[in-house]
Amino acid sequence: MIAIASDHGGYALKQELLRHLEKQGVEFKDFGCYSEASCDYPAYAKAVAGAVKSGEAEKGILICGTGIGMSIAANKVPGIRAAAVSDCFTAKATREHNDANILCLGGRTVGPELALMIADIFLTTPFSGAERHARRIAQIEEN
Ligand code: RB5
């Protein structure tokens, strides 16, 4: 299951993404928000990060105006590696190198077609498993 949420700045793109995933038969859970009314992104970031951390969700997607606020908030949760992505190369690299478990998109910065392509790449690219990448990821969690 893919956990998805947005704030008002990402709401329109999230609706496109939900339709796209539905067409593909990808199982997802929408953690809100549910309209374009102004709201605060940290609560949504924490909800999706919690679902990924607990194992309820395999991966997460968070959308705000830029993807930045969501990524900052989600990365406060131990074990979460949230990547703000706006191009296809980075979508692939952050899965292969960082084993990123949450994709953050900007509803005001990335067009819908590119965003859907980024999401597809993020959801289908496996972690490389290379020792050097696993070592660096383990170092992130060290105090
Ligand atoms: C909301 O106006 C905007 O600040 C938010 O969507 C996000 O871009 C924050 O990083």
Tab-separated table of C-alpha atoms and ligand atoms in Angstrom:
chain	number	residue	atom	x	y	z
A	1	MET	CA	0.000	0.000	0.000
A	2	ILE	CA	1.191	3.521	-0.821
A	3	ALA	CA	0.376	6.231	1.744
A	4	ILE	CA	-0.412	9.578	0.127
A	5	ALA	CA	-1.181	13.033	1.481
A	6	SER	CA	-1.042	16.663	0.480
A	7	ASP	CA	-1.769	20.100	1.809
A	8	HIS	CA	-3.854	22.617	-0.152
A	9	GLY	CA	-0.831	23.493	-2.335
A	10	GLY	CA	-0.591	19.879	-3.482
A	11	TYR	CA	-4.268	18.954	-3.493
A	12	ALA	CA	-4.857	19.300	-7.269
A	13	LEU	CA	-1.780	17.266	-8.159
A	14	LYS	CA	-2.714	14.647	-5.567
A	15	GLN	CA	-6.111	14.186	-7.261
A	16	GLU	CA	-4.307	13.559	-10.593
A	17	LEU	CA	-1.961	11.116	-8.910
A	18	LEU	CA	-4.774	9.194	-7.213
A	19	ARG	CA	-6.575	8.781	-10.568
A	20	HIS	CA	-3.296	7.634	-12.144
A	21	LEU	CA	-2.612	5.036	-9.435
A	22	GLU	CA	-6.195	3.829	-9.521
A	23	LYS	CA	-5.900	3.218	-13.287
A	24	GLN	CA	-2.721	1.227	-12.664
A	25	GLY	CA	-4.331	-0.828	-9.916
A	26	VAL	CA	-1.849	0.433	-7.316
A	27	GLU	CA	-3.255	0.147	-3.796
A	28	PHE	CA	-3.111	3.444	-1.878
A	29	LYS	CA	-4.546	5.216	1.157
A	30	ASP	CA	-5.302	8.936	1.026
A	31	PHE	CA	-4.443	10.549	4.372
A	32	GLY	CA	-5.847	13.961	3.328
A	33	CYS	CA	-6.242	16.837	2.879
A	34	TYR	CA	-9.639	16.585	1.222
A	35	SER	CA	-10.132	20.071	-0.273
A	36	GLU	CA	-8.183	23.136	-1.366
A	37	ALA	CA	-8.921	24.898	1.928
A	38	SER	CA	-5.730	26.167	3.532
A	39	CYS	CA	-4.214	23.677	5.999
A	40	ASP	CA	-0.907	22.907	7.728
A	41	TYR	CA	1.356	20.403	5.986
A	42	PRO	CA	3.266	18.955	9.015
A	43	ALA	CA	0.284	16.922	10.256
A	44	TYR	CA	-0.058	15.249	6.850
A	45	ALA	CA	3.678	14.608	6.598
A	46	LYS	CA	3.637	12.977	10.043
A	47	ALA	CA	0.625	10.802	9.189
A	48	VAL	CA	2.272	9.389	6.056
A	49	ALA	CA	5.688	9.074	7.717
A	50	GLY	CA	4.051	7.160	10.581
A	51	ALA	CA	2.344	4.778	8.158
A	52	VAL	CA	5.643	4.077	6.397
A	53	LYS	CA	7.571	3.739	9.654
A	54	SER	CA	5.058	1.266	11.113
A	55	GLY	CA	5.058	-0.829	7.953
A	56	GLU	CA	1.383	-0.118	7.237
A	57	ALA	CA	2.577	1.453	3.982
A	58	GLU	CA	5.396	0.247	1.783
A	59	LYS	CA	6.185	3.792	0.581
A	60	GLY	CA	4.707	7.278	0.820
A	61	ILE	CA	4.047	10.245	-1.417
A	62	LEU	CA	3.632	13.761	0.008
A	63	ILE	CA	2.680	16.811	-2.021
A	64	CYS	CA	2.764	20.439	-0.922
A	65	GLY	CA	3.439	23.612	-2.901
A	66	THR	CA	7.132	22.883	-3.336
A	67	GLY	CA	7.667	19.445	-1.778
A	68	ILE	CA	10.129	21.067	0.630
A	69	GLY	CA	7.978	21.595	3.731
A	70	MET	CA	6.667	18.036	3.498
A	71	SER	CA	10.194	16.629	3.150
A	72	ILE	CA	11.537	18.621	6.107
A	73	ALA	CA	8.658	17.449	8.323
A	74	ALA	CA	8.739	13.796	7.199
A	75	ASN	CA	12.503	13.544	7.669
A	76	LYS	CA	12.074	14.325	11.391
A	77	VAL	CA	10.648	10.818	11.804
A	78	PRO	CA	13.403	8.212	12.444
A	79	GLY	CA	13.744	5.723	9.617
A	80	ILE	CA	12.143	8.053	7.099
A	81	ARG	CA	14.124	9.076	4.045
A	82	ALA	CA	11.956	11.607	2.236
A	83	ALA	CA	13.236	13.037	-1.037
A	84	ALA	CA	11.918	16.196	-2.694
A	85	VAL	CA	12.164	15.372	-6.391
A	86	SER	CA	11.488	17.382	-9.539
A	87	ASP	CA	13.194	15.326	-12.271
A	88	CYS	CA	13.324	11.714	-13.457
A	89	PHE	CA	17.057	11.173	-12.884
A	90	THR	CA	16.717	12.123	-9.207
A	91	ALA	CA	13.631	9.928	-8.795
A	92	LYS	CA	15.650	6.916	-9.934
A	93	ALA	CA	18.834	7.865	-8.065
A	94	THR	CA	17.110	8.466	-4.742
A	95	ARG	CA	15.636	4.965	-4.848
A	96	GLU	CA	18.862	3.283	-6.004
A	97	HIS	CA	21.269	5.208	-3.756
A	98	ASN	CA	19.232	6.492	-0.782
A	99	ASP	CA	16.504	3.838	-0.613
A	100	ALA	CA	14.164	6.824	-0.163
A	101	ASN	CA	10.846	5.662	1.261
A	102	ILE	CA	8.828	8.851	0.742
A	103	LEU	CA	8.599	10.907	-2.446
A	104	CYS	CA	7.829	14.608	-2.001
A	105	LEU	CA	6.455	16.566	-4.943
A	106	GLY	CA	5.662	20.240	-5.485
A	107	GLY	CA	2.183	20.890	-6.794
A	108	ARG	CA	3.228	24.435	-7.738
A	109	THR	CA	6.606	23.537	-9.218
A	110	VAL	CA	6.219	20.308	-11.203
A	111	GLY	CA	3.701	19.858	-14.025
A	112	PRO	CA	1.276	16.943	-13.742
A	113	GLU	CA	2.724	14.817	-16.577
A	114	LEU	CA	6.251	15.060	-15.194
A	115	ALA	CA	5.005	14.437	-11.652
A	116	LEU	CA	3.250	11.218	-12.691
A	117	MET	CA	6.382	10.050	-14.498
A	118	ILE	CA	8.481	10.795	-11.396
A	119	ALA	CA	6.015	8.874	-9.218
A	120	ASP	CA	6.078	5.854	-11.568
A	121	ILE	CA	9.888	5.773	-11.512
A	122	PHE	CA	9.985	6.198	-7.732
A	123	LEU	CA	7.487	3.406	-7.133
A	124	THR	CA	9.108	0.905	-9.500
A	125	THR	CA	12.854	1.438	-9.000
A	126	PRO	CA	14.430	-0.898	-6.418
A	127	PHE	CA	17.229	0.027	-4.005
A	128	SER	CA	20.529	-1.015	-5.587
A	129	GLY	CA	21.534	-2.967	-2.472
A	130	ALA	CA	25.157	-1.903	-2.969
A	131	GLU	CA	27.184	-2.143	0.255
A	132	ARG	CA	28.425	1.463	0.009
A	133	HIS	CA	24.877	2.792	-0.219
A	134	ALA	CA	23.597	0.555	2.604
A	135	ARG	CA	26.545	1.702	4.773
A	136	ARG	CA	25.806	5.388	4.143
A	137	ILE	CA	22.088	4.915	4.849
A	138	ALA	CA	22.939	3.181	8.158
A	139	GLN	CA	25.178	6.168	9.043
A	140	ILE	CA	22.199	8.539	8.681
A	141	GLU	CA	20.502	6.933	11.689
A	142	GLU	CA	23.632	7.055	13.889
A	143	ASN	CA	23.790	9.683	16.656
B	1	RB5	C1	1.551	26.560	1.442
B	1	RB5	O1	1.268	27.849	1.018
B	1	RB5	C2	3.000	26.212	1.170
B	1	RB5	O2	3.823	26.931	2.032
B	1	RB5	C3	3.221	24.723	1.322
B	1	RB5	O3	2.400	24.062	0.430
B	1	RB5	C4	4.614	24.197	1.028
B	1	RB5	O4	5.061	24.643	-0.219
B	1	RB5	C5	5.616	24.359	2.069
B	1	RB5	O5	6.768	23.950	1.892
